[in-house]
mmCIF file of C-alpha atoms in Angstrom:
data_model
loop_
_atom_site.group_PDB
_atom_site.id
_atom_site.type_symbol
_atom_site.label_atom_id
_atom_site.label_comp_id
_atom_site.label_asym_id
_atom_site.label_seq_id
_atom_site.Cartn_x
_atom_site.Cartn_y
_atom_site.Cartn_z
ATOM 1 C CA UNK A 167 14.770 -37.903 24.303
ATOM 2 C CA UNK A 168 15.019 -38.300 20.555
ATOM 3 C CA UNK A 169 13.183 -35.796 18.396
ATOM 4 C CA UNK A 170 11.454 -36.534 15.119
ATOM 5 C CA UNK A 171 10.417 -33.965 12.542
ATOM 6 C CA UNK A 172 7.132 -33.623 10.718
ATOM 7 C CA UNK A 173 8.074 -32.344 7.281
ATOM 8 C CA UNK A 174 5.929 -30.223 5.034
ATOM 9 C CA UNK A 175 6.917 -32.399 2.097
ATOM 10 C CA UNK A 176 5.919 -35.993 1.442
ATOM 11 C CA UNK A 177 7.805 -38.502 3.551
ATOM 12 C CA UNK A 178 9.113 -40.179 0.439
ATOM 13 C CA UNK A 179 10.962 -37.085 -0.740
ATOM 14 C CA UNK A 180 12.285 -35.672 2.532
ATOM 15 C CA UNK A 181 15.853 -36.310 1.519
ATOM 16 C CA UNK A 182 15.472 -34.214 -1.598
ATOM 17 C CA UNK A 183 13.255 -31.463 -0.213
ATOM 18 C CA UNK A 184 13.386 -28.815 2.479
ATOM 19 C CA UNK A 185 12.243 -29.502 6.000
ATOM 20 C CA UNK A 186 9.682 -26.949 7.019
ATOM 21 C CA UNK A 187 7.989 -28.300 10.076
ATOM 22 C CA UNK A 188 7.403 -28.248 13.789
ATOM 23 C CA UNK A 189 9.622 -30.111 16.178
ATOM 24 C CA UNK A 190 7.771 -32.727 18.211
ATOM 25 C CA UNK A 191 9.024 -35.075 20.843
ATOM 26 C CA UNK A 192 8.170 -38.763 20.860
ATOM 27 C CA UNK A 193 5.328 -38.064 23.322
ATOM 28 C CA UNK A 194 3.806 -35.559 20.883
ATOM 29 C CA UNK A 195 4.572 -32.364 22.820
ATOM 30 C CA UNK A 196 5.865 -29.317 20.969
ATOM 31 C CA UNK A 197 9.600 -28.796 21.155
ATOM 32 C CA UNK A 198 10.169 -25.036 20.871
ATOM 33 C CA UNK A 199 13.754 -25.636 19.732
ATOM 34 C CA UNK A 200 15.749 -23.974 22.478
ATOM 35 C CA UNK A 201 19.098 -24.373 20.772
ATOM 36 C CA UNK A 202 20.185 -21.710 18.302
ATOM 37 C CA UNK A 203 20.115 -23.288 14.843
ATOM 38 C CA UNK A 204 23.219 -23.430 12.714
ATOM 39 C CA UNK A 205 23.059 -23.413 8.923
ATOM 40 C CA UNK A 206 26.046 -23.150 6.630
ATOM 41 C CA UNK A 207 24.441 -20.634 4.253
ATOM 42 C CA UNK A 208 22.784 -17.924 6.387
ATOM 43 C CA UNK A 209 25.765 -16.243 8.041
ATOM 44 C CA UNK A 210 25.475 -12.544 7.187
ATOM 45 C CA UNK A 211 22.243 -13.033 5.252
ATOM 46 C CA UNK A 212 19.805 -10.092 5.573
ATOM 47 C CA UNK A 213 17.204 -12.431 7.127
ATOM 48 C CA UNK A 214 19.600 -14.390 9.362
ATOM 49 C CA UNK A 215 17.962 -13.334 12.621
ATOM 50 C CA UNK A 216 14.447 -14.039 11.353
ATOM 51 C CA UNK A 217 15.475 -17.447 10.046
ATOM 52 C CA UNK A 218 16.916 -18.354 13.441
ATOM 53 C CA UNK A 219 13.765 -17.140 15.210
ATOM 54 C CA UNK A 220 11.402 -19.047 12.909
ATOM 55 C CA UNK A 221 13.462 -22.222 13.231
ATOM 56 C CA UNK A 222 13.721 -21.935 17.023
ATOM 57 C CA UNK A 223 9.925 -21.563 17.127
ATOM 58 C CA UNK A 224 9.645 -24.870 15.289
ATOM 59 C CA UNK A 225 7.886 -23.472 12.228
ATOM 60 C CA UNK A 226 10.776 -23.739 9.735
ATOM 61 C CA UNK A 227 13.772 -26.019 9.441
ATOM 62 C CA UNK A 228 16.599 -26.673 7.020
ATOM 63 C CA UNK A 229 17.868 -29.315 4.617
ATOM 64 C CA UNK A 230 19.609 -32.570 5.538
ATOM 65 C CA UNK A 231 22.910 -31.213 4.192
ATOM 66 C CA UNK A 232 22.972 -28.481 6.868
ATOM 67 C CA UNK A 233 21.789 -25.673 4.609
ATOM 68 C CA UNK A 234 18.684 -23.514 4.810
ATOM 69 C CA UNK A 235 18.672 -22.259 1.206
ATOM 70 C CA UNK A 236 17.188 -18.863 2.148
ATOM 71 C CA UNK A 237 16.870 -17.660 -1.439
ATOM 72 C CA UNK A 238 14.908 -20.683 -2.628
ATOM 73 C CA UNK A 239 11.211 -20.120 -3.219
ATOM 74 C CA UNK A 240 8.531 -21.565 -0.959
ATOM 75 C CA UNK A 241 5.577 -23.263 -2.600
ATOM 76 C CA UNK A 242 1.919 -22.513 -2.040
ATOM 77 C CA UNK A 243 1.479 -25.921 -0.429
ATOM 78 C CA UNK A 244 4.400 -25.345 1.928
ATOM 79 C CA UNK A 245 3.011 -21.932 2.856
ATOM 80 C CA UNK A 246 -0.297 -23.535 3.861
ATOM 81 C CA UNK A 247 1.487 -25.599 6.475
ATOM 82 C CA UNK A 248 3.664 -22.718 7.643
ATOM 83 C CA UNK A 249 0.566 -20.569 8.228
ATOM 84 C CA UNK A 250 -1.335 -23.364 9.971
ATOM 85 C CA UNK A 251 1.586 -23.895 12.323
ATOM 86 C CA UNK A 252 2.177 -20.186 12.913
ATOM 87 C CA UNK A 253 -1.468 -19.569 13.841
ATOM 88 C CA UNK A 254 -1.707 -22.864 15.770
ATOM 89 C CA UNK A 255 -4.645 -24.129 13.716
ATOM 90 C CA UNK A 256 -5.822 -27.634 14.629
ATOM 91 C CA UNK A 257 -5.105 -29.905 11.681
ATOM 92 C CA UNK A 258 -6.654 -33.303 11.035
ATOM 93 C CA UNK A 259 -5.279 -36.138 8.958
ATOM 94 C CA UNK A 260 -5.902 -37.674 5.583
ATOM 95 C CA UNK A 261 -6.582 -36.322 2.148
ATOM 96 C CA UNK A 262 -5.595 -36.841 -1.449
ATOM 97 C CA UNK A 263 -2.135 -35.302 -0.928
ATOM 98 C CA UNK A 264 0.192 -34.354 1.910
ATOM 99 C CA UNK A 265 -1.040 -30.752 2.240
ATOM 100 C CA UNK A 266 -4.790 -31.477 2.006
ATOM 101 C CA UNK A 267 -5.248 -31.531 5.773
ATOM 102 C CA UNK A 268 -3.667 -28.095 6.108
ATOM 103 C CA UNK A 269 -5.768 -26.683 3.290
ATOM 104 C CA UNK A 270 -8.920 -28.091 4.915
ATOM 105 C CA UNK A 271 -8.026 -26.728 8.350
ATOM 106 C CA UNK A 272 -7.250 -23.246 7.021
ATOM 107 C CA UNK A 273 -10.443 -23.283 4.963
ATOM 108 C CA UNK A 274 -12.540 -24.130 8.032
ATOM 109 C CA UNK A 275 -10.833 -21.290 9.902
ATOM 110 C CA UNK A 276 -11.674 -18.817 7.097
ATOM 111 C CA UNK A 277 -7.987 -18.191 6.412
ATOM 112 C CA UNK A 278 -7.817 -19.923 3.034
ATOM 113 C CA UNK A 279 -10.666 -19.391 0.554
ATOM 114 C CA UNK A 280 -11.397 -21.119 -2.719
ATOM 115 C CA UNK A 281 -9.598 -19.334 -5.501
ATOM 116 C CA UNK A 282 -6.781 -17.987 -3.331
ATOM 117 C CA UNK A 283 -4.354 -20.256 -5.177
ATOM 118 C CA UNK A 284 -5.370 -20.558 -8.834
ATOM 119 C CA UNK A 285 -3.431 -23.373 -10.454
ATOM 120 C CA UNK A 286 -0.836 -25.769 -9.135
ATOM 121 C CA UNK A 287 -0.229 -25.787 -5.366
ATOM 122 C CA UNK A 288 3.376 -26.789 -5.999
ATOM 123 C CA UNK A 289 4.059 -23.485 -7.746
ATOM 124 C CA UNK A 290 6.004 -20.850 -5.794
ATOM 125 C CA UNK A 291 3.787 -18.672 -3.601
ATOM 126 C CA UNK A 292 3.542 -14.987 -4.510
ATOM 127 C CA UNK A 293 3.680 -12.097 -2.078
ATOM 128 C CA UNK A 294 -0.011 -11.449 -2.723
ATOM 129 C CA UNK A 295 -0.835 -15.047 -1.807
ATOM 130 C CA UNK A 296 1.273 -14.719 1.323
ATOM 131 C CA UNK A 297 -0.611 -11.528 2.247
ATOM 132 C CA UNK A 298 -4.005 -13.219 1.903
ATOM 133 C CA UNK A 299 -3.234 -15.943 4.438
ATOM 134 C CA UNK A 300 -1.310 -13.696 6.821
ATOM 135 C CA UNK A 301 -3.991 -10.997 7.069
ATOM 136 C CA UNK A 302 -6.903 -13.401 7.489
ATOM 137 C CA UNK A 303 -4.937 -15.485 9.962
ATOM 138 C CA UNK A 304 -3.857 -12.574 12.132
ATOM 139 C CA UNK A 305 -7.030 -10.464 12.046
ATOM 140 C CA UNK A 306 -10.292 -12.307 12.670
ATOM 141 C CA UNK A 307 -12.361 -9.492 11.119
ATOM 142 C CA UNK A 308 -10.995 -10.497 7.710
ATOM 143 C CA UNK A 309 -11.543 -14.244 8.054
ATOM 144 C CA UNK A 310 -13.908 -15.688 5.500
ATOM 145 C CA UNK A 311 -13.931 -12.454 3.501
ATOM 146 C CA UNK A 312 -13.072 -12.653 -0.171
ATOM 147 C CA UNK A 313 -11.462 -9.247 -0.475
ATOM 148 C CA UNK A 314 -9.435 -8.220 -3.498
ATOM 149 C CA UNK A 315 -5.771 -9.160 -3.611
ATOM 150 C CA UNK A 316 -4.925 -5.442 -3.748
ATOM 151 C CA UNK A 317 -6.836 -4.704 -0.542
ATOM 152 C CA UNK A 318 -5.343 -7.654 1.310
ATOM 153 C CA UNK A 319 -1.854 -6.582 0.256
ATOM 154 C CA UNK A 320 -2.577 -3.094 1.586
ATOM 155 C CA UNK A 321 -3.914 -4.494 4.874
ATOM 156 C CA UNK A 322 -0.748 -6.569 5.239
ATOM 157 C CA UNK A 323 1.577 -3.639 4.591
ATOM 158 C CA UNK A 324 -0.519 -1.180 6.599
ATOM 159 C CA UNK A 325 -0.315 -3.529 9.602
ATOM 160 C CA UNK A 326 3.447 -3.938 9.275
ATOM 161 C CA UNK A 327 3.255 -7.617 8.310
ATOM 162 C CA UNK A 328 4.835 -6.932 4.924
ATOM 163 C CA UNK A 329 7.005 -4.064 3.693
ATOM 164 C CA UNK A 330 8.745 -2.904 0.531
ATOM 165 C CA UNK A 331 10.770 -5.446 -1.397
ATOM 166 C CA UNK A 332 13.282 -2.956 -2.816
ATOM 167 C CA UNK A 333 14.778 0.429 -2.018
ATOM 168 C CA UNK A 334 11.791 2.460 -3.240
ATOM 169 C CA UNK A 335 8.493 2.541 -1.376
ATOM 170 C CA UNK A 336 6.715 1.568 -4.585
ATOM 171 C CA UNK A 337 8.598 -1.739 -4.859
ATOM 172 C CA UNK A 338 6.115 -4.070 -3.209
ATOM 173 C CA UNK A 339 6.361 -6.646 -6.009
ATOM 174 C CA UNK A 340 2.922 -8.133 -5.389
ATOM 175 C CA UNK A 341 3.283 -10.928 -7.944
ATOM 176 C CA UNK A 342 6.886 -11.676 -7.075
ATOM 177 C CA UNK A 343 7.612 -15.127 -5.675
ATOM 178 C CA UNK A 344 8.262 -15.613 -1.987
ATOM 179 C CA UNK A 345 11.590 -16.935 -0.759
ATOM 180 C CA UNK A 346 12.218 -19.049 2.311
ATOM 181 C CA UNK A 347 13.958 -16.044 3.871
ATOM 182 C CA UNK A 348 10.895 -13.855 3.285
ATOM 183 C CA UNK A 349 8.701 -16.566 4.759
ATOM 184 C CA UNK A 350 10.918 -16.566 7.847
ATOM 185 C CA UNK A 351 10.525 -12.782 8.203
ATOM 186 C CA UNK A 352 6.756 -13.143 7.902
ATOM 187 C CA UNK A 353 6.666 -15.873 10.545
ATOM 188 C CA UNK A 354 8.828 -13.801 12.882
ATOM 189 C CA UNK A 355 6.549 -10.780 12.577
ATOM 190 C CA UNK A 356 3.432 -12.850 13.181
ATOM 191 C CA UNK A 357 5.041 -14.471 16.223
ATOM 192 C CA UNK A 358 5.895 -11.007 17.538
ATOM 193 C CA UNK A 359 2.243 -9.985 17.250
ATOM 194 C CA UNK A 360 1.176 -13.211 18.959
ATOM 195 C CA UNK A 361 3.435 -12.308 21.879
ATOM 196 C CA UNK A 362 1.891 -8.853 22.225
ATOM 197 C CA UNK A 363 4.544 -6.968 20.300
ATOM 198 C CA UNK A 364 4.049 -4.160 17.797
ATOM 199 C CA UNK A 365 5.293 -3.955 14.255
ATOM 200 C CA UNK A 366 6.844 -1.000 12.462
ATOM 201 C CA UNK A 367 4.774 0.108 9.486
ATOM 202 C CA UNK A 368 6.574 1.052 6.282
ATOM 203 C CA UNK A 369 4.506 4.174 5.603
ATOM 204 C CA UNK A 370 5.815 4.676 2.090
ATOM 205 C CA UNK A 371 5.043 1.095 1.101
ATOM 206 C CA UNK A 372 1.642 1.390 2.793
ATOM 207 C CA UNK A 373 0.880 4.421 0.621
ATOM 208 C CA UNK A 374 2.009 2.531 -2.479
ATOM 209 C CA UNK A 375 -0.194 -0.444 -1.637
ATOM 210 C CA UNK A 376 -3.180 1.744 -0.778
ATOM 211 C CA UNK A 377 -2.890 3.764 -3.985
ATOM 212 C CA UNK A 378 -2.642 0.542 -5.976
ATOM 213 C CA UNK A 379 -5.802 -0.646 -4.220
ATOM 214 C CA UNK A 380 -8.080 2.405 -4.515
ATOM 215 C CA UNK A 381 -6.066 5.314 -5.903
ATOM 216 C CA UNK A 382 -5.471 7.340 -2.733
ATOM 217 C CA UNK A 383 -3.583 7.011 0.567
ATOM 218 C CA UNK A 384 -5.873 8.696 3.089
ATOM 219 C CA UNK A 385 -5.913 5.660 5.397
ATOM 220 C CA UNK A 386 -2.137 5.512 5.538
ATOM 221 C CA UNK A 387 -1.686 9.227 6.140
ATOM 222 C CA UNK A 388 -4.670 10.138 8.325
ATOM 223 C CA UNK A 389 -6.364 6.841 9.222
ATOM 224 C CA UNK A 390 -9.371 8.185 7.309
ATOM 225 C CA UNK A 391 -11.455 6.025 4.985
ATOM 226 C CA UNK A 392 -14.288 8.267 3.798
ATOM 227 C CA UNK A 393 -13.000 9.419 0.439
ATOM 228 C CA UNK A 394 -15.239 9.200 -2.614
ATOM 229 C CA UNK A 395 -14.449 6.409 -5.023
ATOM 230 C CA UNK A 396 -11.750 7.421 -7.459
ATOM 231 C CA UNK A 397 -11.685 8.202 -10.345
ATOM 232 C CA UNK A 398 -14.180 10.990 -9.546
ATOM 233 C CA UNK A 399 -15.583 13.264 -12.245
ATOM 234 C CA UNK A 400 -16.904 16.818 -11.809
ATOM 235 C CA UNK A 401 -17.824 19.598 -14.220
ATOM 236 C CA UNK A 402 -15.694 22.630 -13.463
ATOM 237 C CA UNK A 403 -17.779 24.729 -15.845
ATOM 238 C CA UNK A 404 -20.103 24.263 -18.799
ATOM 239 C CA UNK A 405 -16.988 23.993 -20.920
ATOM 240 C CA UNK A 406 -14.672 21.802 -18.892
ATOM 241 C CA UNK A 407 -14.827 18.521 -16.966
ATOM 242 C CA UNK A 408 -12.144 17.175 -14.653
ATOM 243 C CA UNK A 409 -11.690 13.622 -13.467
ATOM 244 C CA UNK A 410 -9.634 13.282 -10.303
ATOM 245 C CA UNK A 411 -7.811 10.068 -11.111
ATOM 246 C CA UNK A 412 -5.675 9.800 -7.969
ATOM 247 C CA UNK A 413 -5.005 11.701 -4.770
ATOM 248 C CA UNK A 414 -1.468 11.188 -3.527
ATOM 249 C CA UNK A 415 -0.563 12.750 -0.186
ATOM 250 C CA UNK A 416 3.180 13.107 0.331
ATOM 251 C CA UNK A 417 5.186 14.066 3.385
ATOM 252 C CA UNK A 418 8.275 16.095 2.384
ATOM 253 C CA UNK A 419 9.854 14.998 5.671
ATOM 254 C CA UNK A 420 9.821 11.352 4.561
ATOM 255 C CA UNK A 421 12.824 11.087 2.271
ATOM 256 C CA UNK A 422 12.130 7.374 1.725
ATOM 257 C CA UNK A 423 8.397 7.732 1.243
ATOM 258 C CA UNK A 424 6.176 7.081 -1.722
ATOM 259 C CA UNK A 425 7.358 9.024 -4.796
ATOM 260 C CA UNK A 426 9.995 10.732 -2.633
ATOM 261 C CA UNK A 427 12.403 10.825 -5.560
ATOM 262 C CA UNK A 428 10.080 13.175 -7.446
ATOM 263 C CA UNK A 429 10.326 15.774 -4.676
ATOM 264 C CA UNK A 430 14.103 16.029 -4.879
ATOM 265 C CA UNK A 431 15.012 19.484 -6.100
ATOM 266 C CA UNK A 432 11.462 20.807 -5.717
ATOM 267 C CA UNK A 433 10.848 24.455 -4.782
ATOM 268 C CA UNK A 434 8.251 24.973 -2.061
ATOM 269 C CA UNK A 435 5.981 27.971 -1.694
ATOM 270 C CA UNK A 436 4.228 27.616 1.677
ATOM 271 C CA UNK A 437 1.540 30.150 2.520
ATOM 272 C CA UNK A 438 3.451 31.064 5.649
ATOM 273 C CA UNK A 439 6.909 31.907 4.366
ATOM 274 C CA UNK A 440 8.412 31.005 7.735
ATOM 275 C CA UNK A 441 7.263 27.393 7.308
ATOM 276 C CA UNK A 442 9.727 24.730 6.277
ATOM 277 C CA UNK A 443 8.648 22.285 3.539
ATOM 278 C CA UNK A 444 8.555 19.560 6.188
ATOM 279 C CA UNK A 445 5.895 21.520 8.110
ATOM 280 C CA UNK A 446 3.456 20.674 5.311
ATOM 281 C CA UNK A 447 1.836 17.819 3.438
ATOM 282 C CA UNK A 448 1.687 17.929 -0.335
ATOM 283 C CA UNK A 449 -1.682 16.988 -1.838
ATOM 284 C CA UNK A 450 -1.039 15.861 -5.418
ATOM 285 C CA UNK A 451 -4.216 15.495 -7.443
ATOM 286 C CA UNK A 452 -3.683 13.572 -10.660
ATOM 287 C CA UNK A 453 -6.306 14.919 -13.042
ATOM 288 C CA UNK A 454 -7.647 14.240 -16.515
ATOM 289 C CA UNK A 455 -9.300 17.215 -18.180
ATOM 290 C CA UNK A 456 -11.944 16.954 -20.881
ATOM 291 C CA UNK A 457 -13.333 19.721 -23.074
ATOM 292 C CA UNK A 458 -17.118 19.898 -23.312
ATOM 293 C CA UNK A 459 -17.123 22.486 -26.094
ATOM 294 C CA UNK A 460 -15.141 23.368 -29.196
ATOM 295 C CA UNK A 461 -14.902 27.138 -29.123
ATOM 296 C CA UNK A 462 -11.159 27.780 -29.126
ATOM 297 C CA UNK A 463 -11.038 28.890 -25.497
ATOM 298 C CA UNK A 464 -8.983 27.101 -22.864
ATOM 299 C CA UNK A 465 -7.791 26.869 -19.286
ATOM 300 C CA UNK A 466 -4.650 26.294 -17.299
ATOM 301 C CA UNK A 467 -5.302 22.897 -15.756
ATOM 302 C CA UNK A 468 -3.820 24.091 -12.450
ATOM 303 C CA UNK A 469 -6.733 26.537 -12.289
ATOM 304 C CA UNK A 470 -9.325 23.743 -12.195
ATOM 305 C CA UNK A 471 -9.807 23.868 -8.404
ATOM 306 C CA UNK A 472 -7.923 24.323 -5.160
ATOM 307 C CA UNK A 473 -8.163 22.749 -1.719
ATOM 308 C CA UNK A 474 -10.002 25.131 0.579
ATOM 309 C CA UNK A 475 -7.909 25.608 3.720
ATOM 310 C CA UNK A 476 -9.013 28.988 5.048
ATOM 311 C CA UNK A 477 -6.171 30.681 3.215
ATOM 312 C CA UNK A 478 -3.441 28.255 4.253
ATOM 313 C CA UNK A 479 -2.750 26.647 0.879
ATOM 314 C CA UNK A 480 0.655 26.907 -0.742
ATOM 315 C CA UNK A 481 2.102 25.111 -3.734
ATOM 316 C CA UNK A 482 5.274 23.554 -5.124
ATOM 317 C CA UNK A 483 7.292 23.595 -8.310
ATOM 318 C CA UNK A 484 8.877 20.263 -9.108
ATOM 319 C CA UNK A 485 12.466 20.039 -10.266
ATOM 320 C CA UNK A 486 12.911 21.137 -13.915
ATOM 321 C CA UNK A 487 13.081 17.587 -15.243
ATOM 322 C CA UNK A 488 9.494 17.021 -14.076
ATOM 323 C CA UNK A 489 8.153 20.354 -15.356
ATOM 324 C CA UNK A 490 7.535 19.630 -19.014
ATOM 325 C CA UNK A 491 7.757 22.338 -21.683
ATOM 326 C CA UNK A 492 7.275 20.046 -24.685
ATOM 327 C CA UNK A 493 3.755 21.254 -25.436
ATOM 328 C CA UNK A 494 2.086 17.930 -24.596
ATOM 329 C CA UNK A 495 -0.638 17.240 -22.036
ATOM 330 C CA UNK A 496 0.176 13.566 -21.752
ATOM 331 C CA UNK A 497 0.339 11.165 -18.829
ATOM 332 C CA UNK A 498 3.889 10.639 -17.582
ATOM 333 C CA UNK A 499 5.629 8.547 -14.965
ATOM 334 C CA UNK A 500 5.450 9.611 -11.323
ATOM 335 C CA UNK A 501 4.773 13.240 -10.444
ATOM 336 C CA UNK A 502 4.832 15.741 -13.292
ATOM 337 C CA UNK A 503 3.524 19.100 -14.437
ATOM 338 C CA UNK A 504 2.695 19.718 -18.101
ATOM 339 C CA UNK A 505 3.302 23.422 -18.602
ATOM 340 C CA UNK A 506 0.781 24.009 -21.385
ATOM 341 C CA UNK A 507 -2.696 25.526 -21.504
ATOM 342 C CA UNK A 508 -5.506 23.084 -22.230
ATOM 343 C CA UNK A 509 -7.272 24.342 -25.378
ATOM 344 C CA UNK A 510 -10.904 23.503 -26.148
ATOM 345 C CA UNK A 511 -10.376 22.870 -29.825
ATOM 346 C CA UNK A 512 -12.679 19.877 -30.050
ATOM 347 C CA UNK A 513 -15.303 18.217 -27.847
ATOM 348 C CA UNK A 514 -14.022 15.434 -25.585
ATOM 349 C CA UNK A 515 -10.415 16.424 -26.131
ATOM 350 C CA UNK A 516 -8.461 15.347 -23.040
ATOM 351 C CA UNK A 517 -5.265 16.230 -21.206
ATOM 352 C CA UNK A 518 -3.321 15.005 -18.168
ATOM 353 C CA UNK A 519 -1.709 16.916 -15.323
ATOM 354 C CA UNK A 520 -1.232 17.286 -11.578
ATOM 355 C CA UNK A 521 -2.537 19.952 -9.231
ATOM 356 C CA UNK A 522 -0.256 20.476 -6.210
ATOM 357 C CA UNK A 523 -1.553 21.984 -2.964
ATOM 358 C CA UNK A 524 0.798 22.436 0.000
ATOM 359 C CA UNK A 525 -1.124 22.300 3.279
ATOM 360 C CA UNK A 526 0.300 22.882 6.789
ATOM 361 C CA UNK A 527 0.350 19.821 9.034
ATOM 362 C CA UNK A 528 -0.873 21.918 11.963
ATOM 363 C CA UNK A 529 -3.904 23.051 9.998
ATOM 364 C CA UNK A 530 -4.766 19.488 8.993
ATOM 365 C CA UNK A 531 -4.475 18.350 12.607
ATOM 366 C CA UNK A 532 -6.714 21.198 13.774
ATOM 367 C CA UNK A 533 -9.358 20.210 11.223
ATOM 368 C CA UNK A 534 -9.195 16.576 12.296
ATOM 369 C CA UNK A 535 -9.688 17.617 15.922
ATOM 370 C CA UNK A 536 -12.589 19.893 14.969
ATOM 371 C CA UNK A 537 -14.460 17.664 12.521
ATOM 372 C CA UNK A 538 -13.259 14.153 13.341
ATOM 373 C CA UNK A 539 -11.409 13.926 10.039
ATOM 374 C CA UNK A 540 -9.878 16.160 7.413
ATOM 375 C CA UNK A 541 -12.518 17.674 5.089
ATOM 376 C CA UNK A 542 -11.134 17.605 1.567
ATOM 377 C CA UNK A 543 -13.077 20.617 0.333
ATOM 378 C CA UNK A 544 -12.337 21.624 -3.244
ATOM 379 C CA UNK A 545 -13.361 25.002 -4.528
ATOM 380 C CA UNK A 546 -13.664 25.828 -8.218
ATOM 381 C CA UNK A 547 -11.911 28.992 -9.289
ATOM 382 C CA UNK A 548 -14.255 31.947 -9.820
ATOM 383 C CA UNK A 549 -16.970 30.312 -7.702
ATOM 384 C CA UNK A 550 -17.902 31.917 -4.378
ATOM 385 C CA UNK A 551 -17.769 29.963 -1.127
ATOM 386 C CA UNK A 552 -21.211 28.895 0.023
ATOM 387 C CA UNK A 553 -22.609 29.023 -3.497
ATOM 388 C CA UNK A 554 -23.781 25.420 -3.363
ATOM 389 C CA UNK A 555 -21.125 24.339 -5.848
ATOM 390 C CA UNK A 556 -18.569 23.161 -3.308
ATOM 391 C CA UNK A 557 -16.872 19.829 -4.023
ATOM 392 C CA UNK A 558 -16.185 17.445 -1.155
ATOM 393 C CA UNK A 559 -14.103 14.331 -1.655
ATOM 394 C CA UNK A 560 -14.671 13.209 1.937
ATOM 395 C CA UNK A 561 -17.697 12.316 3.987
ATOM 396 C CA UNK A 562 -16.349 14.720 6.595
ATOM 397 C CA UNK A 563 -17.362 18.267 5.696
ATOM 398 C CA UNK A 564 -16.595 21.716 7.042
ATOM 399 C CA UNK A 565 -18.781 24.738 7.821
ATOM 400 C CA UNK A 566 -19.288 25.570 4.126
ATOM 401 C CA UNK A 567 -21.146 22.387 3.278
ATOM 402 C CA UNK A 568 -24.777 22.649 2.142
#
């Protein structure tokens, strides 16, 4: 029985364009392409297996010359059809252009929303645009919801649908264009979920995406979403205000995790000296200090507050190249410690730094079991517990809350 192919490009330009379509027989039934595809340009390619899977499923195909062109970009319009086919969305006919029916069908399903693709639909799709359709298509609770691009990217990475685009966890490349190979990987992962499979989550990339979204990674690390909105400002005293700009939780055991390179060469000081660094999580609070007075006094920014852990808190010294002795309290790349006292020489003078608290994993787990989440309880130095001046960054609180 002869097969025909429905292309994702206009019939008049099939010879010049890629074939990205579903195989159908002459009686209209889906042909799930049993034969292993053969393309002259994917042998040894990093996405070879995914390309073969996506093609065998009938979602993607190659060019008339026998190539797949895995490194070519895929357009927004093409991605609409790929997603409609992957999620088996019923598509009608007609419209002002070849992809209109797919756009209409995805819109009705709440997968595509107005504004998702600003500009020309023939432009290459970005990874953010890919995340929008994939998350709404796969998870019905997100359909019809106009969430930020940053949140949808996090949801995609946190579910394992997308992962890092480079060697570092931070390389998510949200605005980078999407290649045909990357589209094939996406299709393969979505098909795996459709068949009841589970995806591996790139925890480091999930942290990077979550921090980009709302400046902390509590969901990635502890599946906990009750943190106050960051940045969060608190007066440490009548003289000194601190804004917690970010909270970055790092696992020293994850050598490929978010900001892992900044922990190389670090010296750990766990509270229990028998603990290994990997027995702990590092809570890195990125802070901005502000003087409220101009009296010539000052403070070490590391003495702003500490995480209350019933005496279990340790700390860390970063490698020398990240411990700055240049007399500046400036913001720097990655993790850093500015080794200079913050002087209150004028009102609203500001400085930047990190506070590092090393907290045992066992203690965190015990708190989660006891309270249903980890209470991030900050205590100001020189302020007694139970004084009514406790700082909680989480909705979950411990016994000292008032």
